[in-house]
Structures are given as C-alpha cells and as structure tokens.
Amino acid sequence: MLFKLLFLAAITFFLAVLWESPSARHQFRDELEKARGHINRSVKGYEGWQIIAVTAGATLILYKLYLFLVGTGEKTLWERIKGTCFKTVRSLPFINGKIEKELNKTRRLLETELLTPKPGETFHLSLPEKGLSHEEIMKELDGMDKLEPYDWRKGYTSGCAYNCDDKLTKITCDVFRRYCWTNPLHPDIFPQIRKMEAEIVQWTAKLFNGGSTSCGCVTSGGTESIMLAMKAYRGVGYSKGIQYPEILCSSATHAAFNKAAHYLRMKITIIKCDPLSRQVDVKAMARAINSNTVVLVANAPQYPHGVIDPIQKISELALKNKIGLHVDSCLGGFLLPFMESAGYPLDPFDFRVPGVTSISADTHKYGYTTKGSSVVLYRNKELRQHQFFVVTDWEGGIYPSASVAGSRPGGIIAATWAAMMYMGMDGYVESTRSIVKTTRWLAQELNSIPHLYVMGNPMVNVVAIASKDFNIYELNEEMRKRNWSLNPLQFPPAVHICVTMIHTRDGMDLKFLNDVKECVSLIMKDPGKKVSGAAAVYGTSQAIPDRSIISDIGYHYLNVSLTAAPLEN
Ligand SMILES: *Cc1c(COP(=O)(O)O)cnc(C)c1O
Ligand SMILES: *[C@@H]1O[C@H](CO)[C@@H](O)[C@H](O)[C@H]1NC(C)=O
Ligand SMILES: *[C@@H]1O[C@H](CO)[C@@H](O)[C@H](O)[C@H]1NC(C)=O
Ligand SMILES: *[C@@H]1O[C@H](CO)[C@@H](O)[C@H](O)[C@H]1NC(C)=O
Ligand SMILES: *[C@@H]1O[C@H](CO)[C@@H](O)[C@H](O)[C@H]1NC(C)=O
C-alpha cells in the first residue's frame, strides 16, 4: 500500500517538474504531435469499422492478459503459467492417452480397495420401505463393524482415536444422550449449552495464559477453528484496503490453512522448512512478508514431524510488521499447557508471547472428547468480531452467527464440557506425562535402529521416521501386514506415528518398536527391491511435476468414497 502511494507521488512529481519547465513542455508537445501524426499515418487506408474492431479485440486480449497476470491472488503467476503449460501438454492426444492409462490403473486400485464387497456384506441402496427395529439396526451394525481392518481400540493406528478409556466413553456418551436434541442456536431454550460453551472457552483461554481480553468460540474441529481465525485476519486486511490478504506459513503447516485460503479467497505463501530441524525458516519468512500479509502461522507442534516452530522469533516478526500471529496448536493444544507440570518444560508458546494473537486447540484430539469439537482463541474481542457474521434484514429475523454452522450439536458441546470436567488439571497432566514419555522414548529407540533416522526434534507426541537406505513406504506396507496403520508423509518421504493414550497402555509402544525393527531387518535383506501397490503409488506421485494429475486422483478418491454401490463382478 505504502509502496503504491510512493510510486504515485513520484510520477506526479515528475509530471509537475516537466510542466514547470517551458522547454520540456514544448518538447513534450512536439513528441505528442509526432505520435499523433504517426498514428494518423499508420491507420491510413483502413476503414472505420476495421479500426474499431481491431481496437476492441486488442483491448479484450490485453484485459484477459491483465487478469491472468494479476490473478485472483490464490495462486502465484508462476504457478498459473506452470498450470497452463501442463494443461496444454496434457491435452495432446499422445500424452493424454498414456497418462489416462496410468491414471486408470490407480483409479481401479482405489475402487477395488474401497468398493469390493466383503463376504456376507449387505448393501442398502434405498431407504427401507418399513422402518427397522432397534435390534435389527444393531444387527446391521454388528455386520458393518466386521469391515474394520485395523484394531484401532488396541492402538494399531497412528492418532485417529486418542483415548478409548471406558469411563471417559461412558461419561461422554451419557452426557451426549442427555443433550442430543439441543442446539446452541437457541440460547434462550438451551441456556445450559450456552453456559457450557462459554466455560470451555474460558478454561482453554486460561490454559493458554490469555489475559482479561482473551476470548474465543467452540467449533466443529481444527479446520473450522483455523478457517474462522483466517477469516478474522482477512477482515482486518479488508479494513486496511487489502484486496487479497495473505497468509504466510511453513511447508509443514496443516493443509487446513490451504483449505481456508481457498474458501476465503486469500493468498497463502508457503515457506520451506529447515531440512534438519523441520522448523520454519524464520529468515525466509521475514523476506516473504509484504504489504498484503495479514497473518503469520506458527505450529505448536506441526502435524508431519511433531516439531514446534520458533514462536518467540516469529512473534518478533509479527510485532515488527504489525500483523497477526496464529499459533496452530490443534494437535498439541491439550498437551503443551500441561507439559511443564508433567516435568517437561517448554519455551512459551501461547499468549505469554506478545505477538501471538490467536490460537487453535482441538478438544477432539488430546482434549479426549468425541469428534466434532475444537476451540479457537483470540487475544482480544476486536479480532474475534471479524469471524462473526450478522444478517439484519432477513425475513426469518435478525440472524447473528459466530461460526460456520448455523444449527450446532449441543450434545457435542456438552460432551466436551463433561470430558474436560472429568479429566481436570490432574487428569490432563497425568495423560500428558505418559504421552510425552512414550514419544520421547520411541524417538530415541527408533533413532538407534540402523538404516532409520528420526526427523527433527520431536518433543511432544509425533515421531516421524525416514531412511537413507531403503524406500520408507515399504516399511509402511510391511507394518500394514502386521496390522499397523501409520501415516505416510511426503517431500521428503517419511512415515510417522502420532502417539495417543492407547499407545501408552498394554506394552503397545514396545510392540510397535519391535515390529518396526523386524520390518527394517526384513526390508534390508533386499533394499533395492522394486516396490508395488500403495507404496509405489505414493513414491512415484512425488516425482510427477504436473500436480493436476495427482489432484485428479484425489477427486476420484472422494468420488469413490461417496459411492454406495459395490464394485460389480
Ligand atoms: C488435526 C490438525 C488440524 C485440523 O484439524 P481437524 O480437526 O482435522 O479439522 C490442524 N492442524 C494440525 C496441526 C492438526 O494436527
Ligand atoms: C490524417 O491523415 C490524413 C490522410 O493521411 C490527412 O489527410 C489528415 O490531414 C491527417 N490529419 C491530421 C490532423 O494530420
Ligand atoms: C480410462 O477409463 C475410462 C473410463 O473408465 C475409459 O473411458 C478410458 O478409455 C480409459 N482410458 C484408457 C487409456 O485406458
Ligand atoms: C492381524 O489381524 C487379523 C485380524 O484381526 C489377525 O487374524 C492376524 O493374526 C493379525 N496379524 C498379526 C501379524 O498380528
Ligand atoms: C466415480 O466413482 C464411480 C465408482 O467407482 C465410478 O464408476 C465413476 O466413473 C466415477 N466418476 C468420475 C467422474 O470419476
């Protein structure tokens, strides 16, 4: 903005100086006269309609070019040029045929994986004519539960289910049952739900050392918390006259920020992580800040490698440039605040750091409540106001709405409130201690396995492993054969486990470690072996420069996921 103003001022000054000097003025006039004569001569012999048609055509082309160059702010010029090139290449029949053939293979792979009927599986492709009884429905569920390939209750998955403690399950479900018909959209009818939501926000703000002005709201999950925070910063940007407000974050930042930018028509700029620490490169972040930047993102910790960004340094950047700083603590939000009491002190990561203006923390992860629950916090109410939405002239009445949803599940809010009440400070400190202890022990042990190394410095709950000697996705496949479901990462290839309460019980951590050891020694018998199946797909997909091919597979995956009919034959 400032830059544009200075530029305009400079041009005005230049023209004024020109006008003040008589000789320059005359020269300027002569030049204009010459240009006019030149144009007059060059259109000699053309008819009026021809001149009009060419002018109109040229204007249209220039306007299109201008639109392409400026873009909508969502993608950079380079990304758009690349996209256009790939699109052109892909439309060549020879190339397209080859790509389609390969794509078809992957599409079929997805379909077989998700839609092949299991023995005895039943399908309901239309609503039953006559409603079923309670027993009949339960019987249907028993049949469907047999489809589960992983024993997630025993901890064979990474993340996914964060705590399946029986008492916690009972209290959450009892409370949900009691409030299952409630809706906080009507605080007059359900005052207890309004109170519970406000209390959840109050507790969470206190955990993150929010002062008297701190505030927030309960949302449906991490993505919604992030989206609302980004909307708030977009509002601040709009109020300063920025057309496409920009988010700056690291390459390890959760994809929910890309999604938010897409939904909100903001620009997102991704800063590379340091290859060793996997923390954001703060110097690169500083260089990327421009007059459109409205918010910096810091992770506490990030999802891929469980690493905490240097929040203090990012905060200094935010303060210096007078922009926002969002701390994404979706994953670690209910671990970090308890780590000091659990005997694992950390550098400040919350509102104690002066530049931090908002925080997201998922109650449905380490808050140990059921899915559909998260908290977004702000340093002050001015910022939060930009997340709100009010319609005044609707025929249905005045409609104020805090978050994305209109009607909201009061039962989930009540269950969250109850889970937090049940855990209490002592419960969270205790669970945090076991999670961090298990994670750090695993990180140390995994790092000492030959041919494997741990990425970054995992201090909280995630350990990412990679290998210089074999294809790490093969480890994923081997672990799958031993009933483990881990998360594959890319750029660079790696695999991670997100440690939950379930892994801290029944020697699951030791079982995991031993299985990894076994798989590694098996793979190292023939490390150059050609991989196949999902491991191959994941490996080669990173080498494909045209990412639109990969997104095609993503779209197909979503399409297949939402298909009810089984695969024929
Ligand atoms: C899970 C997660 C999110 C997104 O949360 P959802 O609840 O899946 O929408 C965002 N950031 C991080 C670091 C996460 O782990
Ligand atoms: C423009 O060009 C035409 C024909 O070449 C000429 O007759 C006319 O005088 C020119 N007009 C001016 C204003 O110079
Ligand atoms: C890919 O599959 C589509 C539809 O399933 C089919 O129409 C097309 O011919 C296939 N392309 C190739 C190259 O096999
Ligand atoms: C994996 O789970 C299946 C089904 O629960 C079981 O039959 C099989 O023995 C398990 N495999 C291993 C290696 O534990
Ligand atoms: C969507 O998935 C179904 C089921 O696999 C498939 O038959 C159909 O062709 C897919 N459609 C598109 C557009 O990919």
XYZ file of N, CA and C in Angstrom, residues 321-530:
630
model
N 6.126 -6.021 12.097
C 5.349 -5.692 10.899
C 3.889 -5.392 11.203
N 3.552 -5.371 12.502
C 2.177 -5.071 12.938
C 1.153 -5.967 12.234
N 1.439 -7.301 12.208
C 0.488 -8.243 11.637
C 0.168 -9.322 12.671
N -0.816 -10.179 12.363
C -1.247 -11.186 13.322
C -0.309 -12.388 13.372
N -0.408 -13.154 14.449
C 0.321 -14.425 14.547
C -0.634 -15.474 15.103
N -0.940 -16.467 14.263
C -1.805 -17.556 14.700
C -0.939 -18.746 15.092
N -1.147 -19.278 16.290
C -0.437 -20.485 16.707
C -1.381 -21.663 16.498
N -1.009 -22.568 15.572
C -1.840 -23.749 15.356
C -1.418 -24.822 16.349
N -2.231 -24.951 17.383
C -1.976 -25.969 18.386
C -3.139 -26.967 18.379
N -3.680 -27.175 17.175
C -4.789 -28.128 17.044
C -4.376 -29.473 17.617
N -3.179 -29.922 17.207
C -2.725 -31.241 17.620
C -2.270 -31.250 19.080
N -1.486 -30.251 19.462
C -0.869 -30.285 20.792
C -1.581 -29.446 21.837
N -2.741 -28.876 21.462
C -3.400 -27.905 22.329
C -3.706 -28.383 23.732
N -3.963 -29.684 23.882
C -4.255 -30.172 25.236
C -3.124 -31.039 25.778
N -1.908 -30.798 25.241
C -0.692 -31.397 25.800
C 0.235 -30.278 26.284
N 0.519 -29.326 25.389
C 1.503 -28.285 25.695
C 1.237 -27.546 27.019
N -0.003 -27.131 27.280
C -0.223 -26.369 28.512
C 0.078 -27.183 29.782
N 0.134 -28.505 29.670
C 0.341 -29.338 30.863
C 1.771 -29.864 30.951
N 2.585 -29.563 29.951
C 3.905 -30.192 29.904
C 4.809 -29.746 31.045
N 4.711 -28.474 31.405
C 5.568 -28.002 32.485
C 5.252 -28.751 33.784
N 3.955 -28.879 34.106
C 3.575 -29.599 35.332
C 3.920 -31.078 35.231
N 3.973 -31.596 33.991
C 4.281 -33.014 33.819
C 5.787 -33.265 33.854
N 6.564 -32.193 34.022
C 8.008 -32.369 34.129
C 8.744 -32.204 32.813
N 8.061 -31.623 31.817
C 8.707 -31.391 30.518
C 8.563 -29.919 30.139
N 9.345 -29.019 30.760
C 9.165 -27.586 30.494
C 9.466 -27.220 29.037
N 8.778 -26.191 28.551
C 8.909 -25.730 27.163
C 9.105 -24.221 27.157
N 9.630 -23.684 26.053
C 9.615 -22.237 25.868
C 8.169 -21.798 25.723
N 7.856 -20.530 26.077
C 6.465 -20.069 25.946
C 5.957 -20.220 24.505
N 4.690 -20.642 24.360
C 4.120 -20.918 23.032
C 2.750 -20.274 22.889
N 2.288 -19.559 23.954
C 0.897 -19.117 23.980
C 0.804 -17.596 24.109
N -0.266 -17.076 24.730
C -0.455 -15.630 24.817
C 0.611 -14.944 25.681
N 1.455 -15.725 26.369
C 2.593 -15.114 27.059
C 3.553 -14.488 26.057
N 3.594 -15.036 24.844
C 4.439 -14.475 23.785
C 3.674 -13.283 23.200
N 4.263 -12.071 23.255
C 3.460 -10.869 22.990
C 2.846 -10.790 21.595
N 3.479 -11.396 20.576
C 2.952 -11.261 19.223
C 1.823 -12.217 18.893
N 1.585 -13.220 19.751
C 0.552 -14.226 19.453
C -0.833 -13.590 19.580
N -1.625 -13.645 18.504
C -2.939 -13.002 18.533
C -4.090 -14.009 18.478
N -3.823 -15.250 18.035
C -4.887 -16.259 18.076
C -4.279 -17.654 18.161
N -5.090 -18.602 18.646
C -4.617 -19.980 18.855
C -5.764 -20.931 18.522
N -5.450 -22.051 17.864
C -6.463 -23.094 17.694
C -6.027 -24.330 18.475
N -6.953 -24.969 19.188
C -6.642 -26.143 20.011
C -7.812 -27.115 19.926
N -7.515 -28.355 19.537
C -8.602 -29.313 19.311
C -8.955 -30.107 20.563
N -10.154 -29.897 21.056
C -10.646 -30.725 22.161
C -10.863 -32.158 21.682
N -11.145 -32.334 20.390
C -11.418 -33.700 19.913
C -10.147 -34.506 19.612
N -8.983 -33.955 19.947
C -7.759 -34.759 19.895
C -7.354 -35.051 21.348
N -6.345 -34.313 21.868
C -5.893 -34.642 23.225
C -6.761 -34.028 24.328
N -7.880 -33.375 23.935
C -8.855 -32.976 24.948
C -9.710 -34.183 25.319
N -9.585 -35.242 24.506
C -10.228 -36.551 24.743
C -11.745 -36.498 24.725
N -12.300 -35.646 23.857
C -13.737 -35.720 23.667
C -14.000 -36.317 22.284
N -15.270 -36.601 21.979
C -15.579 -37.219 20.685
C -15.387 -36.204 19.557
N -15.317 -36.704 18.337
C -15.036 -35.838 17.192
C -16.155 -34.809 16.988
N -15.710 -33.657 16.455
C -16.640 -32.572 16.182
C -16.491 -31.438 17.169
N -15.266 -31.261 17.705
C -15.101 -30.270 18.757
C -13.693 -29.691 18.783
N -13.608 -28.371 18.807
C -12.318 -27.676 18.852
C -12.554 -26.282 19.420
N -11.485 -25.590 19.781
C -11.627 -24.236 20.327
C -10.721 -23.301 19.547
N -11.235 -22.099 19.180
C -10.381 -21.064 18.612
C -10.358 -19.914 19.609
N -9.164 -19.377 19.862
C -8.983 -18.325 20.866
C -8.390 -17.083 20.216
N -8.750 -15.914 20.759
C -8.179 -14.653 20.277
C -7.654 -13.851 21.455
N -6.647 -13.003 21.159
C -6.105 -12.154 22.212
C -7.126 -11.105 22.629
N -7.949 -10.629 21.679
C -8.950 -9.612 22.053
C -10.215 -9.723 21.212
N -11.254 -9.036 21.658
C -12.566 -9.178 21.031
C -12.681 -8.444 19.706
N -11.823 -7.448 19.476
C -11.843 -6.745 18.182
C -11.507 -7.730 17.067
N -10.516 -8.554 17.316
C -10.117 -9.536 16.307
C -11.216 -10.577 16.118
N -11.793 -11.071 17.210
C -12.823 -12.107 17.108
C -14.041 -11.607 16.338
N -14.321 -10.298 16.476
C -15.506 -9.773 15.799
C -15.470 -10.043 14.297
N -14.263 -10.059 13.721
C -14.143 -10.295 12.273
C -14.495 -11.729 11.884
N -14.594 -12.648 12.844
C -15.019 -14.012 12.498
C -16.547 -14.118 12.496
N -17.195 -13.170 13.148
C -18.660 -13.230 13.286
C -19.351 -12.840 11.981
N -20.656 -13.114 11.950
C -21.458 -12.786 10.773
C -22.865 -12.450 11.253
N -23.382 -11.311 10.820
C -24.728 -10.916 11.245
C -25.529 -10.475 10.026
N -26.735 -11.056 9.858
C -27.657 -10.585 8.823
C -28.780 -9.854 9.533
N -29.029 -8.614 9.119
C -30.036 -7.833 9.852
C -31.393 -7.839 9.171
N -31.414 -8.049 7.836
C -32.664 -7.802 7.111
C -33.347 -9.057 6.580
N -32.955 -10.208 7.095
C -33.552 -11.466 6.638
C -35.005 -11.541 7.108
N -35.868 -12.065 6.247
C -37.283 -12.189 6.624
C -37.454 -13.156 7.776
N -36.470 -14.064 7.934
C -36.525 -15.017 9.044
C -36.093 -14.421 10.373
N -35.738 -13.148 10.387
C -35.344 -12.494 11.637
C -33.910 -12.013 11.585
N -33.493 -11.340 12.640
C -32.100 -10.903 12.729
C -31.276 -12.144 13.045
N -30.200 -12.367 12.286
C -29.501 -13.642 12.356
C -28.024 -13.439 12.662
N -27.639 -13.480 13.933
C -26.217 -13.415 14.263
C -25.647 -14.825 14.354
N -24.454 -15.045 13.814
C -23.877 -16.380 13.809
C -22.369 -16.266 14.031
N -21.861 -17.037 15.008
C -20.452 -16.902 15.385
C -19.540 -17.713 14.490
N -20.002 -18.923 14.081
C -19.084 -19.819 13.378
C -19.667 -20.228 12.036
N -19.111 -21.268 11.404
C -19.571 -21.651 10.066
C -20.987 -22.222 10.117
N -21.236 -23.129 11.051
C -22.534 -23.797 11.116
C -23.617 -22.841 11.608
N -24.845 -23.106 11.212
C -25.994 -22.409 11.775
C -26.427 -23.177 13.008
N -27.254 -24.196 12.809
C -27.589 -25.093 13.916
C -26.329 -25.846 14.300
N -26.141 -26.064 15.582
C -24.939 -26.764 16.025
C -25.311 -27.854 17.028
N -24.486 -28.909 17.129
C -24.810 -30.003 18.048
C -24.519 -29.645 19.506
N -25.569 -29.339 20.248
C -25.399 -29.046 21.675
C -24.849 -30.250 22.418
N -25.189 -31.447 21.922
C -24.720 -32.666 22.568
C -23.201 -32.759 22.570
N -22.577 -32.337 21.484
C -21.104 -32.396 21.385
C -20.480 -31.381 22.343
N -21.094 -30.199 22.424
C -20.561 -29.185 23.343
C -20.664 -29.700 24.780
N -21.812 -30.303 25.107
C -21.987 -30.836 26.458
C -21.002 -31.975 26.729
N -20.781 -32.825 25.731
C -19.847 -33.938 25.903
C -18.427 -33.413 26.094
N -18.073 -32.363 25.356
C -16.744 -31.750 25.507
C -16.582 -31.193 26.912
N -17.617 -30.474 27.344
C -17.608 -29.884 28.686
C -17.402 -30.984 29.729
N -18.133 -32.098 29.544
C -18.059 -33.190 30.517
C -16.703 -33.877 30.482
N -16.159 -34.097 29.262
C -14.850 -34.760 29.169
C -13.787 -33.913 29.858
N -13.856 -32.595 29.670
C -12.862 -31.714 30.292
C -13.021 -31.682 31.802
N -14.285 -31.643 32.247
C -14.567 -31.681 33.689
C -14.028 -32.978 34.301
N -14.231 -34.083 33.560
C -13.828 -35.395 34.037
C -12.303 -35.492 34.119
N -11.613 -34.996 33.076
C -10.148 -35.053 33.069
C -9.569 -34.164 34.164
N -9.992 -32.913 34.208
C -9.445 -31.962 35.180
C -7.963 -31.726 34.942
N -7.413 -30.766 35.661
C -5.980 -30.459 35.517
C -5.138 -31.710 35.764
N -5.463 -32.427 36.858
C -4.626 -33.577 37.222
C -4.680 -34.670 36.150
N -5.873 -34.898 35.599
C -6.009 -35.931 34.570
C -5.195 -35.583 33.328
N -5.264 -34.316 32.912
C -4.522 -33.904 31.722
C -3.015 -33.944 31.972
N -2.589 -33.535 33.160
C -1.149 -33.562 33.453
C -0.652 -35.007 33.389
N -1.447 -35.898 33.972
C -1.062 -37.311 34.004
C -0.984 -37.899 32.583
N -2.024 -37.629 31.776
C -2.027 -38.201 30.425
C -0.915 -37.576 29.590
N -0.667 -36.288 29.775
C 0.419 -35.625 29.046
C 1.754 -36.261 29.397
N 1.935 -36.553 30.685
C 3.196 -37.165 31.105
C 3.407 -38.491 30.375
N 2.368 -39.336 30.314
C 2.581 -40.640 29.654
C 2.792 -40.491 28.158
N 2.071 -39.556 27.527
C 2.231 -39.378 26.071
C 3.644 -38.894 25.746
N 4.095 -37.853 26.444
C 5.414 -37.283 26.136
C 6.510 -38.291 26.460
N 6.343 -39.006 27.563
C 7.339 -40.007 27.947
C 7.446 -41.076 26.852
N 6.301 -41.599 26.432
C 6.292 -42.632 25.390
C 6.902 -42.106 24.093
N 6.515 -40.871 23.700
C 7.012 -40.299 22.446
C 8.531 -40.170 22.472
N 9.049 -39.593 23.561
C 10.499 -39.348 23.603
C 11.269 -40.666 23.669
N 10.705 -41.629 24.367
C 11.343 -42.943 24.434
C 11.369 -43.576 23.036
N 10.217 -43.520 22.347
C 10.140 -44.088 20.999
C 11.118 -43.403 20.052
N 11.173 -42.055 20.141
C 12.061 -41.295 19.248
C 13.502 -41.759 19.439
N 13.894 -41.907 20.695
C 15.261 -42.308 20.998
C 15.542 -43.717 20.484
N 14.606 -44.622 20.730
C 14.796 -46.016 20.317
C 14.794 -46.152 18.795
N 13.850 -45.453 18.136
C 13.759 -45.553 16.677
C 15.013 -44.994 16.024
N 15.533 -43.903 16.607
C 16.727 -43.272 16.047
C 17.937 -44.196 16.131
N 17.896 -45.152 17.064
C 19.058 -46.027 17.218
C 18.948 -47.283 16.357
N 17.819 -47.433 15.640
C 17.706 -48.570 14.716
C 18.531 -48.257 13.473
N 19.442 -49.156 13.059
C 20.242 -48.884 11.862
C 19.348 -48.667 10.639
N 19.779 -47.808 9.718
C 19.092 -47.502 8.455
C 17.862 -46.617 8.632
N 17.564 -46.224 9.873
C 16.419 -45.340 10.111
C 16.923 -44.082 10.785
N 16.224 -42.953 10.577
C 16.518 -41.801 11.421
C 15.222 -41.043 11.721
N 15.228 -40.369 12.869
C 14.064 -39.593 13.293
C 14.221 -38.179 12.764
N 13.153 -37.587 12.235
C 13.222 -36.244 11.653
C 12.961 -35.181 12.710
N 13.801 -34.148 12.705
C 13.623 -33.026 13.636
C 13.769 -33.476 15.078
N 13.271 -32.648 15.983
C 13.364 -32.961 17.405
C 11.947 -33.100 17.967
N 11.404 -34.331 17.950
C 10.014 -34.491 18.395
C 9.918 -34.415 19.914
N 9.273 -33.381 20.412
C 9.252 -33.154 21.844
C 7.923 -33.509 22.478
N 6.879 -33.750 21.655
C 5.545 -33.843 22.251
C 4.869 -35.198 22.000
N 4.408 -35.435 20.769
C 3.520 -36.576 20.562
C 3.640 -37.263 19.210
N 4.493 -36.734 18.309
C 4.608 -37.335 16.980
C 6.069 -37.670 16.727
N 6.319 -38.867 16.169
C 7.676 -39.220 15.745
C 7.617 -39.575 14.268
N 8.415 -38.855 13.456
C 8.483 -39.144 12.027
C 9.813 -39.812 11.732
N 9.763 -40.914 10.955
C 10.996 -41.610 10.625
C 11.188 -41.668 9.113
N 12.456 -41.668 8.715
C 12.800 -41.746 7.298
C 14.045 -42.621 7.182
N 14.432 -42.933 5.944
C 15.610 -43.774 5.747
C 16.402 -43.303 4.548
N 17.722 -43.402 4.664
C 18.584 -43.071 3.523
C 18.878 -44.335 2.716
N 18.506 -45.503 3.246
C 18.939 -46.766 2.638
C 17.837 -47.564 1.957
N 16.580 -47.263 2.254
C 15.503 -48.002 1.574
C 14.271 -47.115 1.448
N 13.329 -47.565 0.631
C 12.085 -46.837 0.415
C 11.215 -46.939 1.678
N 11.025 -45.805 2.347
C 10.356 -45.802 3.654
C 8.891 -46.253 3.543
N 8.299 -46.073 2.354
C 6.906 -46.505 2.201
C 6.776 -48.021 2.260
N 7.911 -48.679 2.017
C 7.869 -50.125 2.119
C 7.725 -50.546 3.576
N 8.320 -49.753 4.463
C 8.159 -50.009 5.892
C 6.670 -49.909 6.249
N 6.030 -48.878 5.658
C 4.593 -48.701 5.883
C 3.815 -49.952 5.467
N 4.182 -50.491 4.294
C 3.489 -51.678 3.779
C 3.742 -52.893 4.663
N 5.005 -53.052 5.081
C 5.332 -54.193 5.951
C 4.586 -54.083 7.280
N 4.508 -52.847 7.795
C 3.810 -52.642 9.065
C 2.312 -52.925 8.903
N 1.792 -52.623 7.708
C 0.391 -52.914 7.414
C 0.118 -54.403 7.541
N 1.068 -55.205 7.067
C 0.898 -56.658 7.168
C 0.853 -57.088 8.627
N 1.450 -56.267 9.503
C 1.408 -56.576 10.948
C 0.279 -55.800 11.629
N -0.696 -55.377 10.833
C -1.914 -54.735 11.327
C -1.743 -53.293 11.794
N -0.603 -52.658 11.473
C -0.404 -51.260 11.867
C -0.818 -50.329 10.744
N -1.493 -49.244 11.097
C -1.799 -48.209 10.120
C -1.053 -46.945 10.521
N 0.000 -46.606 9.783
C 0.780 -45.394 10.080
C 0.475 -44.336 9.020
N 0.947 -43.111 9.229
C 0.673 -42.045 8.266
C 1.876 -41.792 7.370
N 1.696 -41.921 6.035
C 2.783 -41.577 5.119
C 2.911 -40.058 4.984
N 4.143 -39.565 4.860
C 4.403 -38.142 4.646
C 5.132 -38.014 3.319
N 5.201 -36.815 2.759
C 5.947 -36.634 1.519
C 6.791 -35.360 1.552
N 7.692 -35.252 0.564
C 8.584 -34.074 0.444
C 9.303 -33.759 1.723
N 10.203 -34.515 2.262
C 10.685 -35.792 1.754
C 9.841 -36.970 2.258
N 9.995 -38.152 1.605
C 9.245 -39.333 2.026
C 9.563 -39.699 3.479
N 8.524 -39.976 4.243
C 8.704 -40.373 5.641
C 7.396 -41.005 6.106
N 7.427 -41.536 7.309
C 6.245 -42.149 7.903
C 6.201 -41.675 9.346
N 5.022 -41.398 9.870
C 5.006 -41.010 11.279
C 3.976 -41.790 12.085
N 4.236 -41.790 13.405
C 3.226 -42.285 14.329
C 2.882 -41.157 15.277
N 1.583 -40.969 15.479
C 1.099 -39.970 16.422
C 0.667 -40.751 17.664
N 1.381 -40.531 18.756
C 1.186 -41.329 19.971
C -0.063 -40.871 20.724
N -0.945 -41.805 21.022
C -2.145 -41.474 21.789
C -2.126 -42.224 23.117
N -3.136 -41.972 23.946
C -3.211 -42.653 25.238
C -3.210 -44.170 25.063
N -3.752 -44.621 23.924
C -3.852 -46.067 23.719
C -2.468 -46.698 23.601
N -1.513 -45.939 23.020
C -0.161 -46.490 22.876
C 0.588 -46.564 24.199
N 0.077 -45.861 25.200
C 0.793 -45.849 26.477
C 0.380 -47.037 27.351
N -0.555 -47.856 26.822
C -1.053 -48.971 27.625
C -0.640 -50.319 27.030
N -0.671 -51.338 27.843
C -0.511 -52.744 27.416
C 0.733 -52.997 26.567
N 1.806 -52.257 26.814
C 3.053 -52.507 26.081
C 2.956 -52.266 24.590
N 2.002 -51.427 24.149
C 1.851 -51.177 22.717
C 3.072 -50.464 22.141
N 3.717 -49.601 22.963
C 4.893 -48.892 22.469
C 6.019 -49.880 22.136
N 6.184 -50.844 23.020
C 7.238 -51.844 22.809
C 6.915 -52.711 21.591
N 5.626 -53.071 21.471
C 5.203 -53.884 20.329
C 5.485 -53.147 19.033
N 5.146 -51.841 19.020
C 5.398 -51.020 17.828
C 6.884 -51.028 17.481
N 7.714 -50.773 18.488
C 9.161 -50.706 18.262
C 9.688 -52.025 17.701
N 9.265 -53.131 18.310
C 9.755 -54.431 17.864
C 9.304 -54.741 16.447
N 8.068 -54.373 16.131
C 7.585 -54.607 14.773
C 8.389 -53.791 13.763
N 8.698 -52.520 14.112
C 9.497 -51.697 13.199
C 10.863 -52.358 12.994
N 11.487 -52.788 14.081
C 12.808 -53.419 13.987
C 12.755 -54.617 13.047
N 11.718 -55.445 13.246
C 11.566 -56.650 12.438
C 11.402 -56.287 10.961
N 10.556 -55.293 10.693
C 10.298 -54.896 9.306
C 11.564 -54.351 8.657
N 12.317 -53.527 9.403
C 13.524 -52.932 8.825
C 14.519 -54.023 8.456
N 14.709 -54.997 9.360
C 15.718 -56.014 9.004
C 15.238 -56.863 7.835
N 13.923 -57.070 7.744
C 13.378 -57.806 6.606
C 13.630 -57.042 5.302
N 13.327 -55.748 5.315
C 13.490 -54.934 4.103
C 14.954 -54.853 3.708
N 15.830 -54.741 4.705
C 17.257 -54.565 4.404
C 17.897 -55.817 3.815
N 17.154 -56.939 3.817
C 17.677 -58.129 3.135
C 17.719 -57.890 1.641
N 16.820 -57.026 1.147
C 16.792 -56.700 -0.280
C 16.288 -55.255 -0.445
N 17.129 -54.271 -0.055
C 16.651 -52.882 -0.004
C 16.330 -52.290 -1.372
N 16.914 -52.848 -2.457
C 16.686 -52.265 -3.771
C 15.446 -52.814 -4.457
N 14.729 -53.727 -3.759
C 13.567 -54.400 -4.353
C 12.560 -53.385 -4.901
N 11.995 -53.718 -6.048
C 11.003 -52.835 -6.642
C 9.722 -52.898 -5.816
